Coordinates of C-alpha atoms and ligand atoms in Angstrom, one line a residue:
M181 CA 56.2 45.9 -69.6
T182 CA 56.1 49.4 -68.0
A183 CA 55.8 52.1 -70.6
P184 CA 58.8 54.4 -70.8
R185 CA 58.7 58.1 -71.8
H186 CA 58.4 57.5 -75.6
A187 CA 55.4 55.5 -75.1
G188 CA 53.2 57.8 -77.3
A189 CA 55.2 57.2 -80.4
R190 CA 54.5 54.4 -82.7
L191 CA 57.4 51.9 -82.9
V192 CA 58.5 50.6 -86.3
V193 CA 60.8 47.6 -86.1
V194 CA 62.8 46.6 -89.1
S195 CA 64.7 43.5 -89.4
N196 CA 65.5 40.9 -92.3
R197 CA 63.2 38.2 -91.1
V198 CA 59.8 39.1 -89.5
A199 CA 58.3 37.0 -86.9
L200 CA 54.7 36.8 -88.3
P201 CA 52.2 35.9 -85.8
R202 CA 51.3 32.2 -85.6
R203 CA 53.8 31.3 -88.2
T204 CA 57.3 31.2 -86.8
A205 CA 58.3 29.3 -83.6
A206 CA 59.4 32.7 -82.2
G207 CA 62.7 32.8 -80.3
G208 CA 63.5 35.2 -77.4
L209 CA 64.2 38.1 -79.4
A210 CA 61.3 37.9 -81.7
S211 CA 58.9 37.5 -78.8
A212 CA 60.4 40.6 -77.0
L213 CA 60.1 42.7 -79.9
Q214 CA 56.5 41.4 -80.4
A215 CA 55.7 42.4 -77.0
A216 CA 57.2 45.8 -77.3
L217 CA 55.2 46.3 -80.5
C218 CA 52.0 44.9 -79.0
E219 CA 52.3 47.3 -75.9
R220 CA 52.8 50.4 -77.9
G221 CA 51.1 49.5 -81.2
G222 CA 53.5 49.3 -84.1
L223 CA 54.6 48.1 -87.3
W224 CA 57.0 45.5 -88.1
F225 CA 58.7 45.6 -91.5
G226 CA 61.1 43.1 -93.3
W227 CA 61.4 40.3 -95.7
S228 CA 58.5 37.9 -96.1
G229 CA 60.8 34.8 -96.1
K230 CA 59.5 34.3 -99.7
L231 CA 61.2 34.3 -103.0
A232 CA 59.5 35.8 -106.0
A233 CA 60.4 36.8 -109.6
E234 CA 61.1 40.4 -108.6
T235 CA 62.1 42.1 -105.4
A236 CA 59.4 44.2 -103.5
T237 CA 56.8 44.5 -106.2
Q238 CA 54.2 44.6 -103.5
V239 CA 54.0 44.9 -99.7
H240 CA 52.2 42.2 -97.9
R241 CA 50.1 43.4 -95.1
L242 CA 48.8 41.8 -91.9
H243 CA 47.3 43.1 -88.6
D244 CA 47.3 41.2 -85.5
A245 CA 46.9 42.3 -81.8
K246 CA 47.8 46.1 -82.3
V247 CA 50.7 45.1 -84.7
D248 CA 50.9 45.8 -88.4
Y249 CA 53.1 43.6 -90.3
A250 CA 54.5 44.7 -93.8
T251 CA 56.7 42.4 -95.6
I252 CA 58.2 42.3 -99.1
D253 CA 59.4 39.2 -101.3
L254 CA 62.9 39.2 -102.7
S255 CA 64.1 38.0 -106.0
H256 CA 66.3 34.9 -106.2
A257 CA 69.2 36.9 -107.4
D258 CA 68.7 39.5 -104.8
H259 CA 68.5 37.0 -101.9
D260 CA 71.5 35.2 -103.1
D261 CA 73.7 38.4 -103.4
F262 CA 72.3 40.2 -100.3
Y263 CA 71.7 37.3 -97.8
T264 CA 73.8 34.5 -98.8
G265 CA 76.4 36.4 -100.5
F266 CA 77.3 39.6 -98.8
A267 CA 75.5 39.4 -95.4
N268 CA 76.4 35.9 -94.6
G269 CA 79.3 35.3 -96.8
A270 CA 81.2 38.4 -96.0
L271 CA 79.9 40.5 -93.1
W272 CA 79.0 37.5 -90.8
P273 CA 82.6 36.0 -90.9
M274 CA 84.2 39.4 -90.6
L275 CA 82.1 40.4 -87.6
H276 CA 83.1 37.1 -85.9
Y277 CA 86.7 37.7 -86.3
R278 CA 87.3 35.2 -89.2
P279 CA 88.6 37.3 -92.3
D280 CA 89.8 33.9 -93.6
L281 CA 86.3 33.0 -94.3
V282 CA 85.3 36.2 -95.9
D283 CA 84.1 35.7 -99.5
Y284 CA 83.9 39.2 -100.8
R285 CA 82.5 39.9 -104.2
R286 CA 81.5 43.4 -105.4
S287 CA 78.4 41.9 -107.0
H288 CA 77.3 40.7 -103.5
L289 CA 78.0 44.1 -102.1
H290 CA 75.8 45.7 -104.9
G291 CA 73.0 43.2 -104.2
Y292 CA 73.2 44.1 -100.5
L293 CA 72.9 47.7 -101.3
R294 CA 70.1 47.2 -103.8
V295 CA 68.0 45.2 -101.2
N296 CA 68.7 47.8 -98.7
E297 CA 67.4 50.5 -101.2
A298 CA 64.4 48.4 -101.8
F299 CA 63.7 48.3 -98.1
A300 CA 64.1 52.0 -97.8
D301 CA 62.0 52.7 -100.6
R302 CA 59.0 50.6 -99.5
L303 CA 59.5 51.5 -95.8
Q304 CA 59.6 55.2 -96.3
R305 CA 56.0 55.1 -97.7
L306 CA 54.8 53.5 -94.5
I307 CA 56.4 55.9 -91.9
A308 CA 54.6 58.7 -90.1
P309 CA 56.4 61.8 -88.8
D310 CA 56.4 60.7 -85.2
D311 CA 57.4 57.0 -85.5
V312 CA 60.4 55.7 -83.8
I313 CA 62.3 53.4 -86.0
W314 CA 64.4 50.5 -84.7
V315 CA 66.5 48.6 -87.3
H316 CA 68.1 45.3 -86.4
D317 CA 71.4 43.7 -87.4
Y318 CA 74.1 43.4 -89.9
H319 CA 71.8 42.8 -93.0
L320 CA 70.5 46.5 -92.8
I321 CA 73.5 48.7 -91.9
P322 CA 73.1 51.3 -94.6
L323 CA 69.2 51.4 -94.2
A324 CA 69.1 54.7 -92.2
A325 CA 71.4 56.6 -94.7
M326 CA 69.0 55.5 -97.5
L327 CA 66.0 56.7 -95.5
R328 CA 67.7 60.0 -94.7
R329 CA 68.5 60.6 -98.5
R330 CA 64.6 60.0 -99.0
G331 CA 64.0 62.9 -96.4
V332 CA 63.1 60.7 -93.3
K333 CA 63.9 62.8 -90.2
N334 CA 62.5 60.4 -87.6
R335 CA 64.5 59.0 -84.8
I336 CA 66.2 55.9 -86.1
G337 CA 68.2 53.4 -83.8
F338 CA 70.3 50.4 -85.0
F339 CA 71.2 47.4 -82.8
L340 CA 74.0 45.1 -84.0
H341 CA 73.4 41.4 -82.7
T342 CA 76.9 40.2 -83.5
P343 CA 80.2 41.1 -82.1
L344 CA 82.2 44.0 -83.6
P345 CA 85.8 43.4 -83.9
A346 CA 88.6 45.9 -83.5
A347 CA 89.2 48.4 -86.3
G348 CA 92.5 46.7 -87.3
L349 CA 90.4 43.8 -88.4
L350 CA 87.4 45.7 -89.9
I351 CA 89.6 47.6 -92.3
A352 CA 90.3 44.3 -94.0
L353 CA 86.8 44.3 -95.4
P354 CA 86.9 46.0 -98.9
N355 CA 84.9 49.2 -99.0
H356 CA 84.4 49.0 -95.2
R357 CA 84.3 52.8 -95.0
E358 CA 81.6 53.2 -97.5
L359 CA 79.5 50.8 -95.5
L360 CA 80.4 51.3 -91.9
E361 CA 80.4 55.2 -92.0
T362 CA 76.7 55.1 -93.0
L363 CA 76.0 54.0 -89.3
A364 CA 76.4 57.7 -88.4
S365 CA 72.9 58.1 -90.1
Y366 CA 71.4 56.5 -87.1
D367 CA 70.6 58.5 -84.0
L368 CA 71.6 55.5 -81.7
I369 CA 73.9 52.7 -82.4
G370 CA 73.5 49.7 -79.8
V371 CA 75.9 46.8 -79.3
H372 CA 76.0 44.1 -76.7
T373 CA 79.1 44.8 -74.8
A374 CA 81.7 47.5 -73.7
R375 CA 84.3 45.7 -75.9
D376 CA 82.1 46.1 -78.9
L377 CA 81.4 49.7 -78.1
R378 CA 85.2 50.4 -77.8
A379 CA 85.7 48.8 -81.3
L380 CA 82.9 51.0 -82.7
E381 CA 84.2 54.2 -81.2
D382 CA 87.7 53.5 -82.2
Y383 CA 86.7 52.6 -85.7
F384 CA 84.8 55.9 -86.1
L385 CA 87.5 58.1 -84.4
H386 CA 90.5 56.6 -86.2
E387 CA 89.3 55.4 -89.5
T388 CA 86.6 57.9 -90.5
G389 CA 87.7 61.2 -88.9
A390 CA 84.9 61.4 -86.4
T391 CA 85.1 63.1 -83.2
M392 CA 83.9 62.6 -79.8
R393 CA 82.0 65.5 -78.0
R394 CA 82.0 66.2 -74.3
D395 CA 78.4 65.0 -74.1
G396 CA 79.4 61.5 -75.2
R397 CA 78.0 61.9 -78.7
M398 CA 80.1 61.5 -81.8
R399 CA 80.2 64.0 -84.7
S400 CA 80.8 62.2 -88.1
A401 CA 83.2 63.6 -90.7
N402 CA 80.3 65.2 -92.4
G403 CA 78.9 66.6 -89.3
R404 CA 76.2 64.3 -88.1
L405 CA 75.7 63.7 -84.4
F406 CA 74.9 60.3 -83.1
R407 CA 75.2 58.3 -80.0
S408 CA 76.4 54.8 -79.4
A409 CA 76.1 52.6 -76.2
A410 CA 76.1 49.0 -75.0
F411 CA 72.9 47.3 -74.3
P412 CA 73.5 43.6 -73.3
I413 CA 70.5 41.7 -74.7
S414 CA 68.7 39.3 -72.5
I415 CA 66.0 36.8 -72.0
D416 CA 62.4 36.5 -70.6
T417 CA 64.0 35.3 -67.3
A418 CA 60.8 34.7 -65.4
G419 CA 58.9 33.2 -68.4
I420 CA 61.8 30.7 -69.1
A421 CA 62.2 29.7 -65.5
E422 CA 58.3 29.0 -65.5
A423 CA 58.5 27.1 -68.7
A424 CA 61.4 25.0 -67.6
R425 CA 59.6 24.2 -64.2
T426 CA 56.5 23.0 -65.8
A427 CA 58.2 21.2 -68.8
G428 CA 59.1 18.3 -66.5
S429 CA 55.6 17.0 -67.1
N430 CA 56.3 16.7 -70.9
R431 CA 56.5 13.1 -72.2
E432 CA 59.8 13.9 -74.0
I433 CA 61.5 15.2 -70.9
G434 CA 60.5 12.1 -69.2
Q435 CA 61.8 10.0 -72.0
L436 CA 65.2 11.8 -71.9
R437 CA 65.4 11.3 -68.3
D438 CA 64.7 7.8 -68.4
S439 CA 67.3 7.3 -71.2
L440 CA 70.0 8.7 -69.1
E441 CA 69.7 5.9 -66.5
G442 CA 71.2 8.1 -63.8
R443 CA 74.1 9.4 -65.9
S444 CA 74.9 13.2 -65.8
L445 CA 73.9 15.1 -69.0
I446 CA 76.1 17.6 -70.6
I447 CA 73.9 19.9 -73.1
G448 CA 74.9 22.1 -76.0
V449 CA 72.3 23.9 -78.0
D450 CA 73.6 26.0 -80.9
R451 CA 72.7 26.9 -84.6
L452 CA 75.0 24.9 -86.8
D453 CA 77.5 27.8 -87.3
Y454 CA 81.3 27.9 -87.4
S455 CA 81.2 30.8 -84.8
K456 CA 79.7 28.4 -82.2
G457 CA 83.0 26.5 -81.8
L458 CA 81.3 22.9 -82.2
P459 CA 84.4 21.1 -83.6
Q460 CA 86.5 22.4 -80.7
R461 CA 83.8 21.4 -78.3
F462 CA 83.7 17.8 -79.6
Q463 CA 87.3 17.7 -79.4
A464 CA 87.5 18.8 -75.8
Y465 CA 84.8 16.2 -74.9
A466 CA 86.8 13.5 -76.6
R467 CA 89.8 14.7 -74.7
L468 CA 87.7 14.3 -71.2
L469 CA 86.8 10.7 -72.2
E470 CA 90.4 10.0 -73.0
R471 CA 91.9 11.3 -69.8
A472 CA 89.1 10.4 -67.4
P473 CA 87.9 6.7 -68.1
E474 CA 86.2 6.7 -64.7
L475 CA 83.5 9.0 -66.3
H476 CA 82.8 6.4 -69.0
R477 CA 79.2 5.3 -68.8
R478 CA 78.5 8.0 -66.2
I479 CA 78.0 10.8 -68.6
T480 CA 76.3 11.7 -71.8
F481 CA 76.7 14.7 -74.1
L482 CA 73.7 15.9 -76.0
Q483 CA 74.3 18.3 -78.8
I484 CA 71.4 19.9 -80.5
A485 CA 72.4 21.8 -83.6
P486 CA 69.7 22.8 -86.0
P487 CA 71.1 23.5 -89.5
S488 CA 71.4 27.1 -90.7
R489 CA 72.3 28.9 -93.9
G490 CA 72.8 25.8 -95.8
A491 CA 73.4 27.7 -98.9
V492 CA 76.7 28.9 -97.7
L493 CA 79.6 26.4 -98.3
E494 CA 81.3 26.7 -94.9
Y495 CA 78.0 25.6 -93.1
R496 CA 77.8 22.5 -95.3
Q497 CA 81.5 21.9 -94.6
I498 CA 81.0 22.1 -90.7
R499 CA 78.1 19.9 -90.8
R500 CA 80.1 17.1 -92.5
E501 CA 83.0 17.7 -90.1
L502 CA 80.8 17.4 -87.1
E503 CA 79.1 14.0 -88.3
R504 CA 82.6 12.7 -88.8
S505 CA 83.7 13.8 -85.4
A506 CA 80.6 12.6 -83.6
G507 CA 80.9 9.3 -85.3
H508 CA 84.5 8.9 -84.3
I509 CA 83.9 9.7 -80.7
N510 CA 81.1 7.2 -80.5
G511 CA 83.0 4.7 -82.5
K512 CA 86.0 4.9 -80.2
Y513 CA 84.3 5.1 -76.7
A514 CA 80.6 3.8 -77.0
A515 CA 79.6 0.5 -75.4
P516 CA 76.6 -1.7 -76.5
D517 CA 74.6 0.1 -73.9
W518 CA 76.2 3.6 -73.9
A519 CA 76.8 6.2 -76.5
P520 CA 78.9 9.1 -75.2
I521 CA 77.6 11.6 -77.6
R522 CA 74.0 12.3 -79.1
Y523 CA 74.1 14.6 -81.8
I524 CA 70.8 15.9 -83.4
N525 CA 70.4 18.2 -86.4
K526 CA 66.9 19.4 -85.8
S527 CA 65.1 22.0 -83.9
F528 CA 62.7 21.4 -81.0
P529 CA 59.9 23.7 -79.5
H530 CA 61.3 26.2 -77.1
K531 CA 59.5 24.9 -74.1
L532 CA 61.0 21.5 -74.5
L533 CA 64.5 22.9 -74.8
T534 CA 64.0 24.6 -71.4
G535 CA 63.2 21.2 -70.0
Y536 CA 66.2 19.7 -71.6
Y537 CA 68.4 22.5 -70.2
R538 CA 66.9 21.7 -66.7
T539 CA 67.7 18.0 -67.1
A540 CA 71.3 18.7 -67.9
R541 CA 74.0 19.0 -65.1
V542 CA 76.3 20.9 -67.3
G543 CA 75.4 23.6 -69.9
L544 CA 78.3 23.7 -72.5
V545 CA 78.3 26.8 -74.4
T546 CA 81.7 27.6 -76.0
P547 CA 81.4 29.8 -79.1
L548 CA 84.6 31.1 -80.6
R549 CA 82.9 34.5 -80.9
D550 CA 79.3 35.4 -80.0
G551 CA 77.6 38.8 -79.7
M552 CA 75.8 37.7 -76.5
N553 CA 74.6 34.1 -76.6
L554 CA 71.1 33.6 -75.4
V555 CA 71.5 29.9 -74.8
A556 CA 73.8 30.5 -72.0
K557 CA 71.2 32.8 -70.4
E558 CA 68.4 30.4 -71.0
Y559 CA 70.5 27.4 -69.5
V560 CA 70.8 29.4 -66.2
A561 CA 67.2 30.6 -66.1
S562 CA 65.9 27.0 -66.6
Q563 CA 67.7 25.4 -63.7
D564 CA 66.1 23.9 -60.5
P565 CA 67.0 26.4 -57.7
E566 CA 67.5 23.5 -55.2
D567 CA 69.7 21.5 -57.6
P568 CA 71.1 23.8 -60.3
G569 CA 73.5 22.7 -63.0
V570 CA 76.9 24.4 -64.0
L571 CA 77.4 26.7 -66.9
V572 CA 80.7 26.2 -68.7
L573 CA 80.9 29.4 -70.8
S574 CA 83.3 30.7 -73.5
R575 CA 85.2 34.0 -72.5
F576 CA 84.3 35.2 -76.0
A577 CA 80.8 35.3 -75.7
G578 CA 79.2 38.7 -74.8
A579 CA 77.5 36.7 -72.1
A580 CA 80.7 36.2 -70.2
Q581 CA 80.8 39.8 -69.3
E582 CA 77.7 39.3 -67.2
L583 CA 77.8 35.6 -66.2
T584 CA 81.1 35.8 -64.5
D585 CA 80.0 33.0 -62.1
A586 CA 80.1 30.5 -64.8
L587 CA 83.2 28.5 -65.4
L588 CA 84.8 30.6 -68.0
V589 CA 86.9 28.9 -70.6
N590 CA 88.9 29.6 -73.9
P591 CA 87.1 27.4 -76.4
A592 CA 90.2 26.8 -78.4
D593 CA 92.0 25.4 -75.2
T594 CA 91.0 21.7 -75.3
E595 CA 92.6 20.9 -71.9
E596 CA 90.9 23.9 -70.3
V597 CA 87.6 23.0 -71.6
A598 CA 88.0 19.4 -70.5
D599 CA 89.2 20.6 -67.1
A600 CA 86.1 22.8 -66.7
L601 CA 83.8 19.9 -67.6
Q602 CA 85.3 17.8 -65.0
Q603 CA 85.1 20.5 -62.4
A604 CA 81.5 21.2 -63.4
L605 CA 80.6 17.4 -63.1
N606 CA 82.2 17.2 -59.7
M607 CA 81.0 20.5 -58.3
P608 CA 79.5 20.3 -54.8
L609 CA 75.8 21.3 -54.5
A610 CA 76.6 24.4 -52.2
E611 CA 79.1 25.8 -54.9
R612 CA 76.5 25.1 -57.7
R613 CA 73.8 27.0 -55.7
Q614 CA 76.0 29.9 -55.0
R615 CA 77.2 30.4 -58.5
W616 CA 73.7 29.9 -59.9
N617 CA 72.2 32.5 -57.4
A618 CA 74.7 35.0 -58.6
M619 CA 74.0 34.5 -62.3
M620 CA 70.3 34.4 -61.9
S621 CA 70.1 37.7 -60.1
V622 CA 72.0 39.3 -63.0
L623 CA 69.3 37.8 -65.3
R624 CA 66.4 38.9 -63.1
E625 CA 67.9 42.5 -63.1
N626 CA 68.5 42.6 -66.8
D627 CA 65.8 40.8 -68.6
I628 CA 64.6 41.2 -72.2
T629 CA 62.0 43.9 -71.0
V630 CA 64.7 45.9 -69.4
W631 CA 66.9 45.7 -72.6
C632 CA 64.2 46.7 -74.9
N633 CA 63.0 49.7 -72.8
A634 CA 66.7 50.8 -72.1
F635 CA 67.3 51.0 -75.9
L636 CA 64.2 52.7 -76.7
R637 CA 64.6 55.2 -73.8
A638 CA 68.1 56.0 -75.0
L639 CA 67.0 56.5 -78.6
C640 CA 64.2 58.9 -77.6
R641 CA 66.2 60.8 -75.1
Ligands
GDG911 C1 72.3 36.1 -82.5 C2 73.9 36.4 -82.1 C3 72.9 37.0 -80.0 C4 68.2 27.3 -80.6 N1 67.9 26.1 -81.0 C5 66.7 26.0 -81.0 C6 66.2 27.2 -80.7 N2 67.2 28.0 -80.4 C7 67.1 29.3 -79.9 C8 67.7 29.4 -78.5 C9 68.2 30.9 -78.5 C10 68.3 31.2 -80.0 O1 67.7 30.3 -80.9 C11 69.8 31.3 -80.3 O2 70.2 32.5 -79.8 P1 71.9 32.8 -79.5 O3 72.0 34.2 -78.9 O4 72.3 31.6 -78.8 O5 72.5 32.7 -81.0 P2 72.3 33.4 -82.5 O6 71.1 32.6 -83.1 O7 73.6 33.2 -83.2 O8 71.7 34.8 -82.2 C12 73.9 36.1 -80.7 C13 71.4 36.8 -80.5 O9 71.6 37.1 -82.0 C14 70.6 37.9 -79.9 O10 71.1 39.2 -80.0 O11 72.9 36.7 -78.5 O12 75.2 36.5 -80.3 O13 74.7 35.6 -82.9 O14 66.9 31.7 -78.1 O15 67.0 29.0 -77.6 N3 64.7 27.5 -80.6 C15 64.0 26.5 -80.8 N4 64.4 25.2 -81.1 C16 65.7 25.0 -81.2 O16 66.0 23.9 -81.7 N5 62.6 26.9 -80.5

């Protein structure tokens, strides 16, 4: 990473979960933040991942490779209200355009505010005057306002990893203004796409009485100046390409390849989440099998879906629904020596995933809504340049704004997704290469380092 202007300041990253060294199988974002912290020296603050009798009675400290880690435990009740209740039971569905799934309870909101206060309280004592603070995601929206009330004057930035729906939808969230207006306490609010940015500005201008200044900053109703901008998150493009290239020698990749017996592989990799459009995806695949009997025994669909947020009812329901759907598809179309769908509820080491992506002729990424979707980008970066696969991508993933050479689909349109699958499976090599080259140059230009530095540069401007 080349150090931008703010390189002198210590970086303090705050997120609900902290990727402790040698503990978590770090995803793309976690390793990027870790790299940014390692380069500058810094502090990562957040929840320890542990539950205790009481919230935040002590801060656990750890030091590794120029990075300090400071984490706090949460009580069962606080975790239930804050994480399961408000963050994932109300905010997540609302931010993913699903007001029908919002389970709003005032007690959950209070728990959410309580945990944010506990974060602010513990964090404030760890901050030095020149630190630059970067807060991540919807769990921690009011954190800056709480820090400001405690006298913290540092630069504080916020990045929202989810989409942001239009104001007309956001106002359906009870107490939306009390919560969302606190975003004005940040110096910079980052979102993934121009559409999210329009929604943010529109909300502030039309629902809170903020005004837009000529220099592009907004002035909140109570006079605070702040900026907002789009920073499309990305991946470690070169690192993933290299991992995928060398993954071929892994035993597991060889086993997958052998098991295909020459069939074309379609792959999906998603956290088991209703925003990812999995039931609709299964339906589109079933439609393809129904209308293209010539493809039977010539294709296999591998869906990897590690379970998440099992404490939330909708996540348990979707898991059951997908088990039924996968069983139904296999029951209807399988032959003694061929199963059209392989559906797996577990996670794999990331390097192995890159090898699976590279083995697949089609990457099927069809969320109903997604802030960005890193799987789409990882699929592209993992391909063999000589014989790349085709990405079928939802128009409603932030990634569709950049990866315009994917086959873009509406995930709710069963026929359109089935058409795209058929087109992808039949696409000539020259067209596959041309589309892949175009997408790959986007990913080379905007990788995770560029994203990280662009945000921090804007925050310190
Ligand atoms: C949120 C936003 C936004 C998946 N299965 C395994 C595994 N993964 C990794 C993928 C990828 C990451 O998890 C998933 O990232 P996505 O972006 O696809 O989706 P969310 O988890 O919903 O992420 C999203 C993102 O934040 C970043 O801002 O793009 O819109 O919803 O890196 O590879 N990793 C391993 N094993 C698995 O089985 N190791």
